[in-house]
XYZ file of C-alpha atoms in Angstrom:
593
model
C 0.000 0.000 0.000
C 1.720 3.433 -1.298
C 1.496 6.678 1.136
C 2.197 9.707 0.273
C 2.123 13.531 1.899
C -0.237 15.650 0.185
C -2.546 18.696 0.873
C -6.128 18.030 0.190
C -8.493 20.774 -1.112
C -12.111 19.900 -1.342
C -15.355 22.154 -2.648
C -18.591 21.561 -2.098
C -21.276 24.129 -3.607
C -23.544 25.751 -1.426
C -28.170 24.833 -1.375
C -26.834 22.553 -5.009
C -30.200 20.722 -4.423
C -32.424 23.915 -4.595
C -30.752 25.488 -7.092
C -31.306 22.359 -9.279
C -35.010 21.860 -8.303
C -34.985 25.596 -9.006
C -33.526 25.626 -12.197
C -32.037 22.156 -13.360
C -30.536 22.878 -17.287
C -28.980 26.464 -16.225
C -27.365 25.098 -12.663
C -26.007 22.298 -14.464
C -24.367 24.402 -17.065
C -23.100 26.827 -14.604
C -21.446 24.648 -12.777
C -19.717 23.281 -15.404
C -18.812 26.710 -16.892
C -17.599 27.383 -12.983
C -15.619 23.836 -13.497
C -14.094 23.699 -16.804
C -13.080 27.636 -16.592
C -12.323 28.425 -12.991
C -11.583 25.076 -10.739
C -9.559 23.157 -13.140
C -7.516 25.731 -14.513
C -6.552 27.529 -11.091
C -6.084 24.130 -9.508
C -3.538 22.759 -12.508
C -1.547 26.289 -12.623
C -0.916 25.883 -9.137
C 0.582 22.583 -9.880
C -2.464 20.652 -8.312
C -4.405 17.686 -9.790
C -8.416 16.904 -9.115
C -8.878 13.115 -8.345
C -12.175 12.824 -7.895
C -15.293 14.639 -9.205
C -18.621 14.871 -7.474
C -22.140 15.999 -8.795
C -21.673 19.112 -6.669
C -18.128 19.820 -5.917
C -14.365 17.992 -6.453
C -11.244 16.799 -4.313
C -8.017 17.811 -5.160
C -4.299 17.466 -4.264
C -1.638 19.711 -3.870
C 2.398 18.854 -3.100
C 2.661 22.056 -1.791
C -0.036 23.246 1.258
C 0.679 26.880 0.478
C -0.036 25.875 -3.483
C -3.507 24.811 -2.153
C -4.049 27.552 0.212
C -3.559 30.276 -2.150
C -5.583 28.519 -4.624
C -8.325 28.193 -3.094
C -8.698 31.997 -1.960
C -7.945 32.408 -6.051
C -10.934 30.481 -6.194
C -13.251 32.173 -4.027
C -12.796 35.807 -5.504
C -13.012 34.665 -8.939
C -16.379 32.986 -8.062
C -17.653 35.921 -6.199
C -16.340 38.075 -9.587
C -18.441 36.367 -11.048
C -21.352 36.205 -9.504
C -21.773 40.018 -8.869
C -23.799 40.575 -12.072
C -26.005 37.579 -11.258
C -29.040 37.423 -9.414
C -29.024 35.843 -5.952
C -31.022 32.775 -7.513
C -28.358 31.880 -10.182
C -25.323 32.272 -8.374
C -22.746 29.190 -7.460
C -21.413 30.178 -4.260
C -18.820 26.881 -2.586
C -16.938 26.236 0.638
C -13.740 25.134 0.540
C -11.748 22.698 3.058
C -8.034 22.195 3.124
C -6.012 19.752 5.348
C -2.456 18.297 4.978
C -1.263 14.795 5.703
C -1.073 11.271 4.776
C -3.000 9.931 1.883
C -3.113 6.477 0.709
C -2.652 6.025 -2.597
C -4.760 3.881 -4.798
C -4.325 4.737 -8.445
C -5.398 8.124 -9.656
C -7.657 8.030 -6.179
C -6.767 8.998 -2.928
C -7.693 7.727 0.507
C -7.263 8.018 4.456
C -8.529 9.926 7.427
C -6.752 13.349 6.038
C -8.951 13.268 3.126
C -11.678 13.223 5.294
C -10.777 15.748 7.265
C -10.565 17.966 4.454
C -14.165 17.340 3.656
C -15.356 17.875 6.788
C -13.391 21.674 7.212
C -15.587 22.442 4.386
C -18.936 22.090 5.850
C -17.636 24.191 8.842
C -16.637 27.345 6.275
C -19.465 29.665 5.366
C -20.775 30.230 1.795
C -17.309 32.004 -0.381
C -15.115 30.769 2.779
C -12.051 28.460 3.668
C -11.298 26.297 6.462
C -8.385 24.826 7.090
C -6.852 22.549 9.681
C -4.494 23.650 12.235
C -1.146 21.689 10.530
C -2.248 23.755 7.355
C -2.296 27.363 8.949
C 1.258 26.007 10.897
C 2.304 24.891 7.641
C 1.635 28.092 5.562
C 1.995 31.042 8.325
C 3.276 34.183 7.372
C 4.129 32.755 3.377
C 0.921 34.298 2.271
C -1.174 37.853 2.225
C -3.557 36.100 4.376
C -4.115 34.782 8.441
C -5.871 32.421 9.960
C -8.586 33.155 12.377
C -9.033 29.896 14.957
C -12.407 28.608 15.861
C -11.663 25.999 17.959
C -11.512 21.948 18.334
C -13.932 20.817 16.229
C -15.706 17.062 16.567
C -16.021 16.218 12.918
C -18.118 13.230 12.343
C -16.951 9.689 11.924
C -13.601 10.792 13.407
C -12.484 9.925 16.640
C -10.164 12.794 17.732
C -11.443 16.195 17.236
C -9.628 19.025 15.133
C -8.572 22.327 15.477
C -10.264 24.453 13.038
C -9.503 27.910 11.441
C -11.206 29.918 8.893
C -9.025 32.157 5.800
C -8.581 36.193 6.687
C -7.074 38.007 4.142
C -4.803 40.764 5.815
C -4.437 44.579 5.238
C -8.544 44.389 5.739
C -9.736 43.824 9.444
C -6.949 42.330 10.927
C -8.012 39.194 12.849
C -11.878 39.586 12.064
C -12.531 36.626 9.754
C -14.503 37.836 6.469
C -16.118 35.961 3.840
C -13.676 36.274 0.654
C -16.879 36.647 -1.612
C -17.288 40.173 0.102
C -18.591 42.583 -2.214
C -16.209 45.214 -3.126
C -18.899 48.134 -1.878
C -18.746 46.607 1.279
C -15.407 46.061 1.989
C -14.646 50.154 0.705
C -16.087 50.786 3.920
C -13.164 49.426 6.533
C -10.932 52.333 5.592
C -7.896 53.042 7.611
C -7.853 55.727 10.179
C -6.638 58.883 9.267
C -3.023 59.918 10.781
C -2.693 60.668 13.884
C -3.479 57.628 15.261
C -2.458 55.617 18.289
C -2.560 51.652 19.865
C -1.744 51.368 23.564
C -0.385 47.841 24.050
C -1.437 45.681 27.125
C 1.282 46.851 30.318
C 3.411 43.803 31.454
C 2.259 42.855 34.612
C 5.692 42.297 36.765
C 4.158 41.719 39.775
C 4.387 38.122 39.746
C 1.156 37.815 40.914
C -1.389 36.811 37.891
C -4.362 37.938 40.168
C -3.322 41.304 39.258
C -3.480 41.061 35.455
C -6.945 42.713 36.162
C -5.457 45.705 37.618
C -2.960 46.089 35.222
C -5.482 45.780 32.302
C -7.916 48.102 33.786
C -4.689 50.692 34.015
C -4.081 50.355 30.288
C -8.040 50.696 29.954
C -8.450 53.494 31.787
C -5.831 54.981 30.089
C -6.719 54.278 26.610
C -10.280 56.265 27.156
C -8.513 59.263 28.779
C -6.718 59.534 25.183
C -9.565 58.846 23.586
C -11.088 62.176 24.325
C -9.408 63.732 22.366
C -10.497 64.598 19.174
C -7.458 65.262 17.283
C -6.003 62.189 16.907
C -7.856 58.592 17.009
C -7.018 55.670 19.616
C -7.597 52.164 18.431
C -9.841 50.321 20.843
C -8.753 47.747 23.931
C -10.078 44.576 22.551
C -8.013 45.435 19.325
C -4.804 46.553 21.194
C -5.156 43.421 23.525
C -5.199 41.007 21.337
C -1.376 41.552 21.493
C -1.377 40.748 25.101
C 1.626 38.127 26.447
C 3.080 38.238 23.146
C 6.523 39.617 21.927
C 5.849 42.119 19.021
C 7.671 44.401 17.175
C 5.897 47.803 17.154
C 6.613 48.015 13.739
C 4.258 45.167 12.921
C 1.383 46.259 15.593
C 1.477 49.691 13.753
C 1.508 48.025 10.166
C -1.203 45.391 11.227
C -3.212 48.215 13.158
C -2.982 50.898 10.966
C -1.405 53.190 13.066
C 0.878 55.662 13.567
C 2.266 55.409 17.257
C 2.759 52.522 20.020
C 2.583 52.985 23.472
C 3.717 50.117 26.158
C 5.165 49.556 29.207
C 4.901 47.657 32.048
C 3.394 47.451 35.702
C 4.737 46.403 38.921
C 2.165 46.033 42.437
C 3.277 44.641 45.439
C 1.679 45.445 48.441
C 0.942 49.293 48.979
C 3.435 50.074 46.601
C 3.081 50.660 42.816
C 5.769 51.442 39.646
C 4.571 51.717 36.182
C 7.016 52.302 32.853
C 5.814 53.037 29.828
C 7.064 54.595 26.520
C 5.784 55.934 23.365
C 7.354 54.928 20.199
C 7.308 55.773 16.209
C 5.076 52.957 14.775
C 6.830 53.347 11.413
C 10.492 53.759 12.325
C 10.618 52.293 15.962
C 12.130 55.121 17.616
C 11.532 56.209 21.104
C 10.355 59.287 21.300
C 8.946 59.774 25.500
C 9.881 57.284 27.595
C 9.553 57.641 31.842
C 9.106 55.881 34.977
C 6.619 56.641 38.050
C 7.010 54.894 41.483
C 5.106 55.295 44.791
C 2.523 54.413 46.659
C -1.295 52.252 45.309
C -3.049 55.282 45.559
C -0.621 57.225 43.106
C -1.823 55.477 40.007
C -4.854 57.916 39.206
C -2.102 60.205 38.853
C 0.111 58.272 37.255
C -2.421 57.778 34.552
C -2.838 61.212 34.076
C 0.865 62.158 33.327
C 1.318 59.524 30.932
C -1.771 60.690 28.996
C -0.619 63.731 29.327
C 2.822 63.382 28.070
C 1.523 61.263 25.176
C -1.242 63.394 24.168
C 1.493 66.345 23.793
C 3.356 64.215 21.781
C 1.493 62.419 19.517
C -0.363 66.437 18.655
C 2.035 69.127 20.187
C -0.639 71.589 19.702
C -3.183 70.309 21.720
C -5.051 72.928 23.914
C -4.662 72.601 28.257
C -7.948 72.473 28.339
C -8.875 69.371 26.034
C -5.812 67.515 28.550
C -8.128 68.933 31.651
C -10.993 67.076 29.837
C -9.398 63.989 29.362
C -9.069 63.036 33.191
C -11.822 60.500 33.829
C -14.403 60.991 36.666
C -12.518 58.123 38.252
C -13.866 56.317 41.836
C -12.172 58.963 44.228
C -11.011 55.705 46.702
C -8.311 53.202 45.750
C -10.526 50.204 47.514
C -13.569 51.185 44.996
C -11.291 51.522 42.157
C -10.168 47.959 42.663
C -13.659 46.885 43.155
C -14.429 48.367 39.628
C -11.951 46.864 37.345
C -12.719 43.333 38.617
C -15.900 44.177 37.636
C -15.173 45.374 34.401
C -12.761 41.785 33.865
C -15.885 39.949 34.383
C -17.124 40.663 31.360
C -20.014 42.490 31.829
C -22.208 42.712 28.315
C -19.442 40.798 26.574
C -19.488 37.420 28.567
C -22.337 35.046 29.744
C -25.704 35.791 31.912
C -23.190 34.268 34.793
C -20.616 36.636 34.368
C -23.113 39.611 34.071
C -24.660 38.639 37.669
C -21.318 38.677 38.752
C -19.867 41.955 37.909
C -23.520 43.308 38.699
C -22.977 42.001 42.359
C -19.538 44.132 42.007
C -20.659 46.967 40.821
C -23.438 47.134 44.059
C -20.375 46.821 46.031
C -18.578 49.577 44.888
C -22.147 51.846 44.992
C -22.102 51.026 48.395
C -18.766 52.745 48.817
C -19.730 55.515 46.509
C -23.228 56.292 45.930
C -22.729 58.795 43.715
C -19.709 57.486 41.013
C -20.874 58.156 37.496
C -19.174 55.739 35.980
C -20.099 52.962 38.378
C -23.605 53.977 38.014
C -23.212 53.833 34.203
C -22.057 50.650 34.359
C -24.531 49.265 37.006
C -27.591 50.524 34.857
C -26.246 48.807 31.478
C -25.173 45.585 33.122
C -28.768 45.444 34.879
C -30.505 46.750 31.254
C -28.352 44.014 28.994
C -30.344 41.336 31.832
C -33.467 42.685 31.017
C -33.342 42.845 27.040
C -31.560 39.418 26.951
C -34.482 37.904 28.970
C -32.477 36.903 31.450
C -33.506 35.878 35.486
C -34.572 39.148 37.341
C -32.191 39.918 39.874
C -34.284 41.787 41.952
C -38.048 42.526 42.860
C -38.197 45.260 39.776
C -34.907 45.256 37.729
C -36.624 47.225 35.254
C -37.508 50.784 37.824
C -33.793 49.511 39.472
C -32.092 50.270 36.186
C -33.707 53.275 34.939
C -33.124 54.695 38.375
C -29.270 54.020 38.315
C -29.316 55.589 34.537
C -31.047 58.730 36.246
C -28.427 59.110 39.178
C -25.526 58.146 36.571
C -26.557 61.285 34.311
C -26.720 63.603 36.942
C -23.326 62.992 37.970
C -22.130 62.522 34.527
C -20.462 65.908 34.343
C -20.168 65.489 30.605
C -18.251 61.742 30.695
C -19.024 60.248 27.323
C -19.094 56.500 28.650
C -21.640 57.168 31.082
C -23.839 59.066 28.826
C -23.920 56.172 26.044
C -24.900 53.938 28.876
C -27.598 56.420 30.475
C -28.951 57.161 26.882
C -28.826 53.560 26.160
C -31.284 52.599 29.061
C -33.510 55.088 28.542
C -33.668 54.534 24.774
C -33.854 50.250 25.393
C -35.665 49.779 28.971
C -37.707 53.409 29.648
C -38.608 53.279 25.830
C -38.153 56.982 25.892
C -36.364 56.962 21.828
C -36.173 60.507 21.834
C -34.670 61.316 25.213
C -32.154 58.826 25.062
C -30.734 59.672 21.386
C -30.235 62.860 22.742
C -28.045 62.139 25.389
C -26.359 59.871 23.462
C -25.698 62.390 20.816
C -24.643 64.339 24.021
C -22.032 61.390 24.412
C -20.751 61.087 20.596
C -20.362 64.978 20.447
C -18.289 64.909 24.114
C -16.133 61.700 22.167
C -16.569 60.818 18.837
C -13.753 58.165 19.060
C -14.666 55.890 21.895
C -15.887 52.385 20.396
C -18.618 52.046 23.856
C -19.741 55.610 22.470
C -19.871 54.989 18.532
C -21.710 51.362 18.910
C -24.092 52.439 21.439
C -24.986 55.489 18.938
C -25.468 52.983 16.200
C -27.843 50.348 18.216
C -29.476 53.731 18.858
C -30.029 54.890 15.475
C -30.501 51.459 14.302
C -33.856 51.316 16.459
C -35.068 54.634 15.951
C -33.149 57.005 14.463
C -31.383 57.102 10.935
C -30.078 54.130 9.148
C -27.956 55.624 7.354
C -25.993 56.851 10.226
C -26.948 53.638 11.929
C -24.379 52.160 9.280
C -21.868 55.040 9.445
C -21.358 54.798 13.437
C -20.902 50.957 13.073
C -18.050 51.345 10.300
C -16.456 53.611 12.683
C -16.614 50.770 15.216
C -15.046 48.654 12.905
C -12.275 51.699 11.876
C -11.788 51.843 15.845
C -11.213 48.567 16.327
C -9.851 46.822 13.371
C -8.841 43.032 15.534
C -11.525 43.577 18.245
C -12.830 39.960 19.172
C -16.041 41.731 19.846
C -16.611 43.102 16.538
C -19.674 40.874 16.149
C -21.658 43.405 17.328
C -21.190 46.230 15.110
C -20.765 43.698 12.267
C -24.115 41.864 13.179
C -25.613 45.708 13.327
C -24.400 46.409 9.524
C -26.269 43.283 8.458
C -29.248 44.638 10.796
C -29.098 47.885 8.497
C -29.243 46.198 5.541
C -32.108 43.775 6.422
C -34.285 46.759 6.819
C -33.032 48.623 3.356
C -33.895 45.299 1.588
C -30.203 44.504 1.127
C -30.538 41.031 1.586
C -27.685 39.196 0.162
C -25.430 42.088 1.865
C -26.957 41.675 5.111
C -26.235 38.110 4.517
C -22.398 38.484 3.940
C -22.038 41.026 7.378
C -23.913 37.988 9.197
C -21.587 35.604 7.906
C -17.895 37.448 9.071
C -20.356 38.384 12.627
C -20.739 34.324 12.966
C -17.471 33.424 12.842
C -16.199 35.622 15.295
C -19.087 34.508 17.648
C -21.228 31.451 17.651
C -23.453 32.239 20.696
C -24.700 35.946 19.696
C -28.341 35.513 19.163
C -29.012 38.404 16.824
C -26.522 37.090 14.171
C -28.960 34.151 13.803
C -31.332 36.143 13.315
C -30.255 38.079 10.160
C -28.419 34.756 8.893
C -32.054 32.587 9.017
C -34.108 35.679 8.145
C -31.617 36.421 5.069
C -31.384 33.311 3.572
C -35.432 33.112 3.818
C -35.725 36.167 2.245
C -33.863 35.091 -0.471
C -35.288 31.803 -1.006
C -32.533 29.992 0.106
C -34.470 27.653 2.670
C -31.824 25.029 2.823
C -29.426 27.572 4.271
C -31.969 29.017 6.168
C -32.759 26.282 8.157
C -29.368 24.906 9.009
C -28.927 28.428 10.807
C -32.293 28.074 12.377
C -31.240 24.743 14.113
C -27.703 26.525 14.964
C -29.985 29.266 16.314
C -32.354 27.170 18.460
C -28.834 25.202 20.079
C -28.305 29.199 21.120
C -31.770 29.863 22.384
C -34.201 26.954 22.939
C -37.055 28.404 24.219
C -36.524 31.847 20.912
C -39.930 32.370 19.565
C -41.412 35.439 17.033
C -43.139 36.921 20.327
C -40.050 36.310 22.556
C -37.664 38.455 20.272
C -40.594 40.981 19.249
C -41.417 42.335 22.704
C -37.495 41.942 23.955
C -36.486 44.623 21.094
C -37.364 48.448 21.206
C -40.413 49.176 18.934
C -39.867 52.976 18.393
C -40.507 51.738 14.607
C -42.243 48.480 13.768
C -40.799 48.433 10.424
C -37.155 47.980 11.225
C -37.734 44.496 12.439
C -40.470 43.327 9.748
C -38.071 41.829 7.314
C -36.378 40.043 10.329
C -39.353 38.708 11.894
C -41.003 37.541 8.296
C -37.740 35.908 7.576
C -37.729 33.930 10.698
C -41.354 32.690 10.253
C -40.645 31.426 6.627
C -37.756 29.643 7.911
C -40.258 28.210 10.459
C -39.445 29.535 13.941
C -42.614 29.355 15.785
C -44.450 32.427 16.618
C -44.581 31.976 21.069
């Protein structure tokens, strides 16, 4: 029995048995068009060779992984080229899988586990995407304009051992934010660069020795990164992006390059006891020179000001003609005690809207602490109302005898100490605009917030689930691009992403709502509304098979989802910008509750 090494590339097309019950004579001949002009030619130029052909899709091997890698992206634009001009009904859209190892050799045929594997990574990519297996993304690495965005150990069926999966990003787009490579060109004009100046605060090295205090030293960085963001003449790329480069040795040259960005700040933290030092140092993104560097040392309760002279020294920096007045501006309305302080950033490490129900409760219970301590802390309050309002829209257990007054009370008492912090007046605005159902109240203050700091990503994205609900959706769409300009490798991108395909669900823009659905699933598989647009897009364009694969995803998510349940849990300032949502889930089946 003859072995051989061998990278395996296998497409499958996408709903093949609707399109033929849909149109039998011009699927047929489109696929072979798709076949005889695109697959075979790509695949033999890149010195591959198809062994087996299937009604719907082909295997092929490649000597070379990176070979196979590069032709399938080669594959997937082409397609998508193609099918622009097309209507949604006659397009051929395919996934691709690609996995490297042993093959058994039987003739022109091919054999073995590793073949299989290959053909199970394709039913994991979306429609126009690529997944590969882990030895393929170690094998090809940095060889290639593209990266690899990981999605886990997969249990593929009829193998024993599951498989660590990752999807195809091309770079120089969104960084780490996986996208779907039959994007259409208008959308992808959209994630534009940042103008210059522009900034990325790296995660501080926490020297402490003590990894209970990464929180501490993350909420530092954090608090740090929203003082700069204040100020409007320069941009600051957003935490989740910046920290994705946490406990990793980078060269600033590539964060700046893969960022976008202009300047790097990092540096490094040091708590023990009562005591605290902090380093840091701002360099030249493009050239790598140093241009501040210093050192503070003293006691716990020196960090608030610690934090302000670095943002201070940076701002001046990065724009030397910034006024004294915008730096006075930029000092947060911080918890005035060290022990709240504390209490605060464990919260925030929690995970308060980005992490489970469980993790909400818990940084809710935090938060109460710290009110405890200090009644009257904006951004506490803030905080405290959103966590408590993301329970109530979710559906989630009521914490209390009336979460509902609770919240919209804590959003009244945040406000009136806001003293013109954006954060807390996107959260404020967002409870009254979601929980009190007062839409034109709470756009206003957070309209308040966006005009006090148009660069903070909590500020733009709560503007566009604002605007998205009852305001315009045109700027709906503008404030989540800026999300996405903010915070080009942010893990929680789904958000904004799953808001764009929200947008275009209500301007009829169904096979673009589809595609923003697609790159928000693969960055999160538990968000609920990214279901939504993915069943209620592929109903609305007919393509039921697809449809209902998400639906059963969906229903793994949320059980007990109905049409009622997700009607009453959303604002209804205007009916309409649900309708196309709702319709698509019932003609994908979801029972109306």
């Amino acid at each position: 029995m003859e072995r051989k090494l061998a990278a395996i590339l296998v497409v499958d097309v996408v709903g093949y048995s609707a399109l033929m019950e849909r149109d039998e004579a011009g699927t047929f001949d489109r696929l072979l068009a798709s076949r005889n002009e695109l697959f075979e030619p790509e695949i033999r130029k890149r010195h591959g060779r198809i062994f087996k052909l299937i009604g719907d899709g082909l295997l092929a091997e490649f000597s070379s992984v990176v070979d196979a890698v590069e032709c399938a992206v080669l594959m997937q634009r082409e397609l998508a080229e193609r099918n622009a001009d097309l209507h949604d009904s006659e397009r051929i859209q395919v996934r691709i899988g690609v996995n490297f190892g042993e093959v058994i050799v039987d003739g022109k045929d091919r054999y073995g586990d590793d073949v299989n594997v290959a053909a199970r990574l394709q039913q994991l990519a979306e429609p126009g995407g690529i997944c590969v297996s882990e030895k393929v993304a170690k094998e090809v690495g940095m060889k290639l304009a593209f990266s690899f965005q990981p999605i886990g150990e997969q249990k593929l069926k009829n193998l024993a051992e599951p498989v660590r999966a990752f999807l195809v990003v091309p770079k120089g787009q969104t960084g780490r934010q996986p996208v779907s490579l039959s994007l259409p060109r208008r959308a992808e004009a959209t994630l534009e660069r940042l103008p210059l100046p522009s900034l990325a605060v790296l995660p501080f090295q926490n020297l402490g020795g003590d990894p209970e205090h990464d929180y501490f030293a993350d909420g530092v960085v954090e608090d740090i990164i929203t003082a700069l963001s204040r100020f409007k003449s320069f941009a600051v790329i957003a935490r989740n992006s910046s920290f994705t480069y946490k406990g990793r040795a980078v060269d600033v040259r590539q964060v700046s390059s893969e960022l976008g960005v202009r300047y790097v700040l990092e540096g490094s933290l040091r708590r023990a006891g009562g005591r605290l030092r902090i380093a840091a140092q701002l360099v030249d993104g493009e050239s790598g020179a140093h241009l501040w560097a210093d050192q503070f040392g003293g006691i716990l309760e020196d960090v608030f000001d610690f934090q302000d002279r670095i943002t201070e020294n940076v701002a001046t920096v990065v724009e030397p003609h910034i006024q004294a007045a915008e730096i006075n501006r930029s000092r947060l309305e911080r918890p005035g005690s060290i022990a709240v302080y504390d209490i605060y950033l464990r919260a925030l490490a929690t995970g308060v809207f980005t992490g489970s129900l469980d993790d909400n409760a818990a940084a809710y219970a935090l938060l109460t602490e710290a009110l405890e301590l200090e009644p009257d802390n904006a951004l506490v309050l803030a905080h405290a109302a959103w966590a408590l309002g993301h329970r109530i829209i979710m559906g989630a257990q009521p914490i209390g005898s009336d979460d509902k007054e609770t919240c919209i009370e804590l959003a009244r008492r945040g406000l009136k100490n806001a003293a013109g912090d954006a954060v807390v007046m996107a959260f404020c605005g967002l409870v009254f605009h979601h929980v009190a159902k007062d839409f034109d109240w709470g756009v206003e203050v957070i309209q308040a917030a966006i005009a006090a700091n148009p660069n903070n990503l909590w500020v733009v994205n709560v503007a566009g689930i604002a605007h998205l609900h009852s305001g315009s959706v045109e700027d709906a769409l503008a404030y989540f691009r800026r999300a996405s300009q903010l915070s080009p490798r942010d893990p929680t991108a789904h958000i904004s992403l799953t808001g764009v395909s929200h947008c275009q669900m209500i301007l009829g823009n169904f096979a673009e709502a589809l595609t923003w659905a697609i790159r928000s699933l693969a960055l999160n598989q538990s968000f609920a509304p990214t279901y939504w647009m993915l069943v209620a897009a592929n109903a609305q364009l007919g393509r039921m098979e697809e449809a209902h694969r998400h639906l059963s995803a969906f229903l793994k998510v949320s059980p007990n989802a109905t049409i009622a349940a997700i009607k009453s849990g959303q604002p209804a300032a205007d009916p309409t910008r649900l309708a196309t949502i709702l319709e698509g889930l019932r003609l994908a089946g979801l029972d109306e509750g």
